[in-house]
Short mmCIF file of N, CA, C and O in Angstrom, two decimals:
data_model
loop_
_atom_site.label_atom_id
_atom_site.label_comp_id
_atom_site.label_asym_id
_atom_site.label_seq_id
_atom_site.Cartn_x
_atom_site.Cartn_y
_atom_site.Cartn_z
N MET J 15 13.22 22.15 -7.12
CA MET J 15 13.53 21.03 -6.48
C MET J 15 11.99 20.80 -6.16
O MET J 15 11.19 21.62 -5.72
N LYS J 16 11.30 19.82 -5.70
CA LYS J 16 9.42 19.65 -5.46
C LYS J 16 10.03 19.56 -3.76
O LYS J 16 11.10 18.89 -3.15
N ASP J 17 9.17 19.95 -3.16
CA ASP J 17 8.82 19.86 -1.85
C ASP J 17 8.64 18.47 -1.23
O ASP J 17 7.19 17.40 -2.20
N ASN J 18 9.42 17.53 -0.22
CA ASN J 18 9.56 16.33 -0.25
C ASN J 18 7.94 15.82 0.86
O ASN J 18 7.70 14.82 0.88
N THR J 19 6.88 16.83 0.87
CA THR J 19 5.68 16.84 2.05
C THR J 19 5.14 16.07 0.94
O THR J 19 3.94 15.93 1.48
N THR J 20 4.48 16.50 -0.02
CA THR J 20 3.72 15.73 -1.06
C THR J 20 3.64 14.41 -1.61
O THR J 20 4.94 13.91 -1.39
N ILE J 21 2.58 14.36 -1.93
CA ILE J 21 2.14 12.96 -1.90
C ILE J 21 2.70 13.08 -3.48
O ILE J 21 2.38 13.75 -4.26
N PRO J 22 3.61 11.64 -3.73
CA PRO J 22 4.27 11.20 -5.35
C PRO J 22 3.23 11.16 -6.11
O PRO J 22 1.61 10.64 -5.84
N THR J 23 3.15 11.56 -7.37
CA THR J 23 1.88 11.00 -8.02
C THR J 23 2.39 10.32 -8.97
O THR J 23 3.51 9.91 -9.82
N PRO J 24 1.69 9.22 -8.88
CA PRO J 24 1.82 7.76 -9.95
C PRO J 24 1.22 8.37 -11.48
O PRO J 24 0.72 9.00 -11.91
N LEU J 25 2.56 7.31 -12.23
CA LEU J 25 1.59 7.19 -13.54
C LEU J 25 1.18 6.28 -13.94
O LEU J 25 0.84 5.11 -13.71
N ALA J 26 0.84 6.65 -15.42
CA ALA J 26 -0.61 5.77 -16.01
C ALA J 26 -1.12 5.07 -15.30
O ALA J 26 -1.67 5.61 -14.69
N ASN J 27 -0.63 3.50 -15.35
CA ASN J 27 -1.62 2.40 -14.34
C ASN J 27 -1.16 2.33 -12.96
O ASN J 27 -1.55 1.28 -12.52
N ARG J 28 -0.37 3.44 -12.00
CA ARG J 28 -0.03 2.92 -11.29
C ARG J 28 -0.81 3.46 -9.67
O ARG J 28 -1.62 4.29 -10.69
N VAL J 29 -0.89 2.56 -9.22
CA VAL J 29 -1.39 3.22 -7.52
C VAL J 29 -0.51 3.63 -6.66
O VAL J 29 0.56 2.07 -6.28
N LEU J 30 -0.43 4.16 -5.93
CA LEU J 30 0.13 4.91 -4.86
C LEU J 30 -0.72 4.57 -3.73
O LEU J 30 -1.66 5.46 -2.76
N ALA J 31 -0.14 3.55 -2.48
CA ALA J 31 -1.11 3.43 -1.42
C ALA J 31 -0.15 3.74 -0.24
O ALA J 31 1.39 3.00 0.16
N VAL J 32 -0.63 3.63 1.43
CA VAL J 32 -0.36 3.23 2.06
C VAL J 32 -0.46 1.82 3.06
O VAL J 32 -1.86 1.25 3.01
N ARG J 33 0.68 0.89 3.27
CA ARG J 33 0.07 0.00 3.44
C ARG J 33 -0.17 -0.54 5.09
O ARG J 33 -0.10 1.20 5.61
N ARG J 34 -1.73 -1.26 5.19
CA ARG J 34 -2.17 -1.10 6.41
C ARG J 34 -1.44 -1.93 7.66
O ARG J 34 -0.42 -2.71 7.33
N GLU J 35 -1.28 -1.12 8.70
CA GLU J 35 -0.82 -1.90 9.89
C GLU J 35 -1.23 -3.23 10.28
O GLU J 35 -2.09 -3.29 9.98
N ALA J 36 0.09 -3.78 10.78
CA ALA J 36 -0.16 -5.38 11.06
C ALA J 36 -0.41 -5.74 12.62
O ALA J 36 -0.57 -4.43 13.47
N ALA J 37 -1.67 -6.71 12.62
CA ALA J 37 -2.32 -7.30 13.99
C ALA J 37 -1.28 -7.17 14.93
O ALA J 37 -0.18 -7.66 14.94
N GLN J 38 -1.60 -6.39 15.78
CA GLN J 38 -0.66 -6.24 17.15
C GLN J 38 -0.88 -7.65 18.50
O GLN J 38 -0.13 -8.44 18.79
N THR J 39 -1.96 -8.42 18.11
CA THR J 39 -2.65 -9.13 18.80
C THR J 39 -3.57 -10.31 17.93
O THR J 39 -3.78 -9.86 16.91
N THR J 40 -3.36 -11.62 18.06
CA THR J 40 -3.99 -12.33 17.07
C THR J 40 -5.57 -12.12 18.02
O THR J 40 -5.97 -11.77 18.80
N ALA J 41 -6.88 -13.48 17.30
CA ALA J 41 -7.96 -12.58 17.21
C ALA J 41 -8.29 -13.20 19.22
O ALA J 41 -9.16 -12.69 20.07
N SER J 42 -7.47 -14.49 19.70
CA SER J 42 -7.65 -15.39 21.37
C SER J 42 -6.91 -14.11 22.02
O SER J 42 -6.92 -13.62 23.26
N GLY J 43 -6.55 -12.91 21.23
CA GLY J 43 -5.80 -11.88 22.66
C GLY J 43 -4.20 -12.03 22.71
O GLY J 43 -3.77 -10.99 23.45
N ILE J 44 -3.50 -13.15 22.16
CA ILE J 44 -1.97 -12.97 22.21
C ILE J 44 -1.64 -12.07 21.06
O ILE J 44 -1.83 -11.66 20.11
N TYR J 45 -0.31 -11.39 22.10
CA TYR J 45 0.48 -10.43 21.48
C TYR J 45 1.43 -10.94 20.62
O TYR J 45 1.95 -11.81 20.94
N LEU J 46 1.46 -10.67 19.58
CA LEU J 46 2.35 -10.33 18.49
C LEU J 46 4.04 -9.91 18.46
O LEU J 46 4.13 -8.89 18.30
N PRO J 47 4.74 -10.49 18.65
CA PRO J 47 6.15 -9.77 18.78
C PRO J 47 6.48 -9.16 17.07
O PRO J 47 6.34 -9.77 16.12
N ASP J 48 6.97 -8.06 16.96
CA ASP J 48 7.11 -7.62 15.26
C ASP J 48 8.18 -8.84 14.45
O ASP J 48 7.36 -8.75 13.38
N SER J 49 8.63 -9.79 15.23
CA SER J 49 9.61 -10.92 14.34
C SER J 49 8.31 -11.88 13.59
O SER J 49 8.47 -12.55 12.89
N HIS J 50 7.13 -11.99 14.43
CA HIS J 50 6.35 -13.15 13.73
C HIS J 50 4.73 -12.04 13.20
O HIS J 50 3.64 -13.12 12.68
N LYS J 51 5.00 -11.06 12.89
CA LYS J 51 3.79 -10.19 12.34
C LYS J 51 3.94 -10.56 11.15
O LYS J 51 5.15 -10.19 10.58
N GLU J 52 3.26 -10.53 9.85
CA GLU J 52 3.08 -10.81 8.79
C GLU J 52 2.96 -9.08 8.63
O GLU J 52 1.93 -8.71 8.75
N LYS J 53 3.06 -9.18 6.83
CA LYS J 53 2.91 -7.55 6.39
C LYS J 53 1.53 -7.92 5.80
O LYS J 53 1.29 -8.83 5.15
N PRO J 54 0.63 -7.00 6.73
CA PRO J 54 -0.59 -6.99 5.73
C PRO J 54 -0.39 -6.93 4.18
O PRO J 54 -0.07 -5.99 3.65
N SER J 55 -1.56 -7.53 3.52
CA SER J 55 -1.90 -7.23 1.49
C SER J 55 -2.72 -6.40 1.41
O SER J 55 -3.58 -6.33 0.82
N MET J 56 -3.44 -5.46 2.60
CA MET J 56 -3.57 -4.39 2.68
C MET J 56 -3.72 -2.90 2.38
O MET J 56 -2.58 -3.30 2.85
N ALA J 57 -4.20 -2.03 1.87
CA ALA J 57 -3.28 -0.74 1.77
C ALA J 57 -4.68 0.31 1.80
O ALA J 57 -5.62 -0.11 0.51
N ASP J 58 -4.21 1.20 2.09
CA ASP J 58 -5.33 3.01 1.86
C ASP J 58 -4.57 2.95 0.27
O ASP J 58 -3.66 3.96 0.50
N VAL J 59 -5.59 3.87 -0.32
CA VAL J 59 -4.93 4.06 -1.86
C VAL J 59 -4.90 5.49 -1.46
O VAL J 59 -5.47 6.17 -1.01
N LYS J 60 -3.60 6.51 -1.79
CA LYS J 60 -3.45 7.82 -1.88
C LYS J 60 -3.52 8.46 -3.02
O LYS J 60 -3.44 9.64 -2.96
N ALA J 61 -2.79 8.11 -4.35
CA ALA J 61 -3.09 8.47 -5.43
C ALA J 61 -2.74 7.76 -6.49
O ALA J 61 -3.17 6.47 -6.26
N VAL J 62 -3.32 7.90 -7.38
CA VAL J 62 -3.67 6.54 -8.72
C VAL J 62 -3.22 7.68 -9.96
O VAL J 62 -3.54 8.81 -10.12
N GLY J 63 -2.65 6.52 -11.24
CA GLY J 63 -2.07 7.47 -12.34
C GLY J 63 -3.58 7.74 -13.32
O GLY J 63 -4.62 7.33 -12.59
N PRO J 64 -3.02 8.24 -14.14
CA PRO J 64 -4.37 8.91 -15.18
C PRO J 64 -5.05 7.71 -16.14
O PRO J 64 -6.27 7.71 -16.29
N ASP J 65 -4.17 6.55 -16.30
CA ASP J 65 -5.07 5.29 -16.59
C ASP J 65 -5.42 4.60 -15.99
O ASP J 65 -5.91 3.09 -16.39
N VAL J 66 -5.86 4.24 -14.28
CA VAL J 66 -7.01 4.04 -13.39
C VAL J 66 -8.02 4.23 -13.68
O VAL J 66 -8.10 5.45 -13.32
N LYS J 67 -8.67 2.83 -13.72
CA LYS J 67 -10.27 3.84 -13.99
C LYS J 67 -10.96 2.83 -13.01
O LYS J 67 -11.99 3.63 -12.58
N ASP J 68 -10.57 1.91 -12.17
CA ASP J 68 -11.56 1.16 -11.38
C ASP J 68 -10.76 1.25 -9.79
O ASP J 68 -11.81 1.03 -8.90
N ILE J 69 -10.28 2.22 -9.39
CA ILE J 69 -10.00 1.83 -8.44
C ILE J 69 -9.67 3.65 -7.67
O ILE J 69 -9.31 4.22 -9.02
N ALA J 70 -10.22 4.29 -6.75
CA ALA J 70 -10.09 5.91 -6.60
C ALA J 70 -9.43 6.22 -5.44
O ALA J 70 -9.61 5.03 -4.55
N VAL J 71 -8.93 6.99 -5.03
CA VAL J 71 -8.18 7.74 -4.27
C VAL J 71 -8.98 7.43 -2.63
O VAL J 71 -10.87 7.62 -3.04
N GLY J 72 -8.77 6.64 -1.52
CA GLY J 72 -9.69 6.61 -0.38
C GLY J 72 -10.20 4.88 -0.33
O GLY J 72 -10.71 4.62 0.70
N ASP J 73 -9.71 4.21 -1.36
CA ASP J 73 -10.43 3.18 -1.37
C ASP J 73 -9.41 1.92 -0.31
O ASP J 73 -8.34 1.91 -0.43
N THR J 74 -9.83 0.80 -0.34
CA THR J 74 -9.11 0.43 0.67
C THR J 74 -8.62 -1.11 -0.28
O THR J 74 -9.71 -1.43 -1.31
N ILE J 75 -7.71 -1.41 -1.18
CA ILE J 75 -7.25 -2.63 -1.78
C ILE J 75 -6.85 -4.27 -1.23
O ILE J 75 -6.02 -3.49 -0.24
N VAL J 76 -6.98 -4.77 -1.81
CA VAL J 76 -6.08 -6.50 -1.40
C VAL J 76 -5.51 -6.43 -2.99
O VAL J 76 -5.12 -6.34 -4.11
N PHE J 77 -4.06 -6.71 -2.47
CA PHE J 77 -2.92 -6.83 -3.42
C PHE J 77 -1.88 -8.18 -3.74
O PHE J 77 -1.85 -8.33 -2.52
N LYS J 78 -1.18 -8.40 -4.33
CA LYS J 78 -0.23 -9.66 -4.45
C LYS J 78 0.89 -8.86 -4.10
O LYS J 78 1.64 -7.76 -4.29
N GLU J 79 1.58 -9.52 -3.23
CA GLU J 79 2.27 -8.79 -2.50
C GLU J 79 3.79 -8.97 -2.69
O GLU J 79 4.72 -8.15 -2.61
N TYR J 80 4.01 -9.44 -3.81
CA TYR J 80 5.19 -9.62 -4.50
C TYR J 80 5.53 -8.59 -5.70
O TYR J 80 6.90 -8.42 -6.03
N ALA J 81 4.35 -8.23 -5.95
CA ALA J 81 4.23 -7.15 -7.23
C ALA J 81 4.21 -5.89 -6.79
O ALA J 81 3.77 -4.61 -7.82
N LEU J 82 5.18 -5.48 -5.95
CA LEU J 82 4.62 -3.82 -5.67
C LEU J 82 6.78 -3.33 -5.31
O LEU J 82 6.96 -4.04 -5.21
N THR J 83 6.58 -1.97 -5.51
CA THR J 83 7.63 -1.43 -4.92
C THR J 83 7.64 -0.52 -3.77
O THR J 83 6.57 0.13 -3.51
N GLU J 84 8.80 -0.40 -3.09
CA GLU J 84 8.16 0.50 -1.54
C GLU J 84 9.01 1.57 -1.75
O GLU J 84 10.43 1.30 -2.19
N LEU J 85 8.64 2.68 -1.15
CA LEU J 85 9.27 3.99 -1.07
C LEU J 85 8.88 4.75 0.26
O LEU J 85 8.02 4.77 0.75
N ASN J 86 10.01 5.37 0.57
CA ASN J 86 9.33 6.27 2.08
C ASN J 86 9.91 8.05 1.51
O ASN J 86 10.75 7.79 0.64
N VAL J 87 9.05 8.26 1.26
CA VAL J 87 8.96 10.20 1.01
C VAL J 87 8.30 11.01 2.09
O VAL J 87 7.35 10.53 2.71
N GLY J 88 8.86 11.42 2.94
CA GLY J 88 8.52 12.59 3.59
C GLY J 88 8.04 12.18 4.95
O GLY J 88 7.73 12.60 5.80
N GLY J 89 8.88 11.09 5.47
CA GLY J 89 8.79 9.91 6.58
C GLY J 89 7.38 9.15 6.23
O GLY J 89 7.47 8.04 7.27
N THR J 90 6.83 8.91 5.21
CA THR J 90 5.67 8.25 4.87
C THR J 90 6.20 7.08 4.08
O THR J 90 6.84 7.16 3.08
N ASN J 91 5.90 5.94 4.83
CA ASN J 91 6.15 4.58 3.49
C ASN J 91 5.02 4.11 2.88
O ASN J 91 3.81 4.19 2.83
N TYR J 92 5.40 4.43 1.10
CA TYR J 92 4.30 3.99 0.36
C TYR J 92 4.96 3.16 -0.34
O TYR J 92 5.77 2.16 -0.51
N ILE J 93 3.32 2.42 -1.02
CA ILE J 93 3.70 1.45 -2.02
C ILE J 93 3.48 1.68 -3.20
O ILE J 93 2.18 2.38 -3.04
N VAL J 94 4.09 1.33 -4.33
CA VAL J 94 3.64 1.60 -5.42
C VAL J 94 3.01 0.38 -6.56
O VAL J 94 4.29 -0.68 -6.03
N LEU J 95 2.10 0.28 -6.84
CA LEU J 95 2.19 -1.07 -7.65
C LEU J 95 1.08 -0.68 -9.01
O LEU J 95 0.42 0.02 -9.00
N LYS J 96 0.98 -1.27 -10.18
CA LYS J 96 0.33 -1.77 -11.10
C LYS J 96 -1.09 -1.95 -10.68
O LYS J 96 -1.65 -2.65 -9.77
N SER J 97 -2.15 -0.81 -11.64
CA SER J 97 -3.23 -1.05 -10.91
C SER J 97 -4.15 -2.88 -11.49
O SER J 97 -4.69 -3.13 -10.69
N ASP J 98 -3.21 -3.67 -12.14
CA ASP J 98 -3.54 -4.89 -12.70
C ASP J 98 -3.05 -6.27 -11.50
O ASP J 98 -3.69 -6.93 -11.51
N GLU J 99 -2.07 -5.56 -10.89
CA GLU J 99 -1.93 -6.46 -9.23
C GLU J 99 -2.72 -5.90 -8.30
O GLU J 99 -2.42 -6.82 -7.55
N VAL J 100 -3.54 -5.26 -8.33
CA VAL J 100 -4.57 -4.90 -7.13
C VAL J 100 -5.82 -6.23 -7.43
O VAL J 100 -6.50 -6.29 -8.80
N LEU J 101 -6.48 -6.61 -6.14
CA LEU J 101 -7.05 -8.08 -6.60
C LEU J 101 -8.15 -7.80 -6.41
O LEU J 101 -9.50 -8.27 -6.82
N ALA J 102 -8.68 -6.73 -5.11
CA ALA J 102 -10.03 -6.29 -4.61
C ALA J 102 -9.88 -5.15 -4.26
O ALA J 102 -8.74 -4.80 -3.85
N THR J 103 -11.11 -4.16 -4.17
CA THR J 103 -11.28 -3.06 -3.43
C THR J 103 -12.27 -3.52 -2.39
O THR J 103 -13.08 -3.85 -2.80
N ILE J 104 -11.87 -2.63 -1.08
CA ILE J 104 -13.08 -2.80 0.18
C ILE J 104 -13.73 -1.81 0.10
O ILE J 104 -13.20 -0.79 0.32
#
């Protein structure tokens, strides 16, 4: 059995990332309660599958919100998506 504290390895053209935290306040400084925060469509790449060419570990990606799978491993919330669902790297 594998150790659950390791980062999962994505297969084929999949990208494993950790979603960036939503903003706690607006640009003008107004506090946002959890019920009004939008899930950000940006994430930090933690691992890539062997068929991924243009995305590297450490990149920040912008992705399509509906095109992902969420999972929790060792207390960390990851998202997994196909590399062609990534819109841009930052």
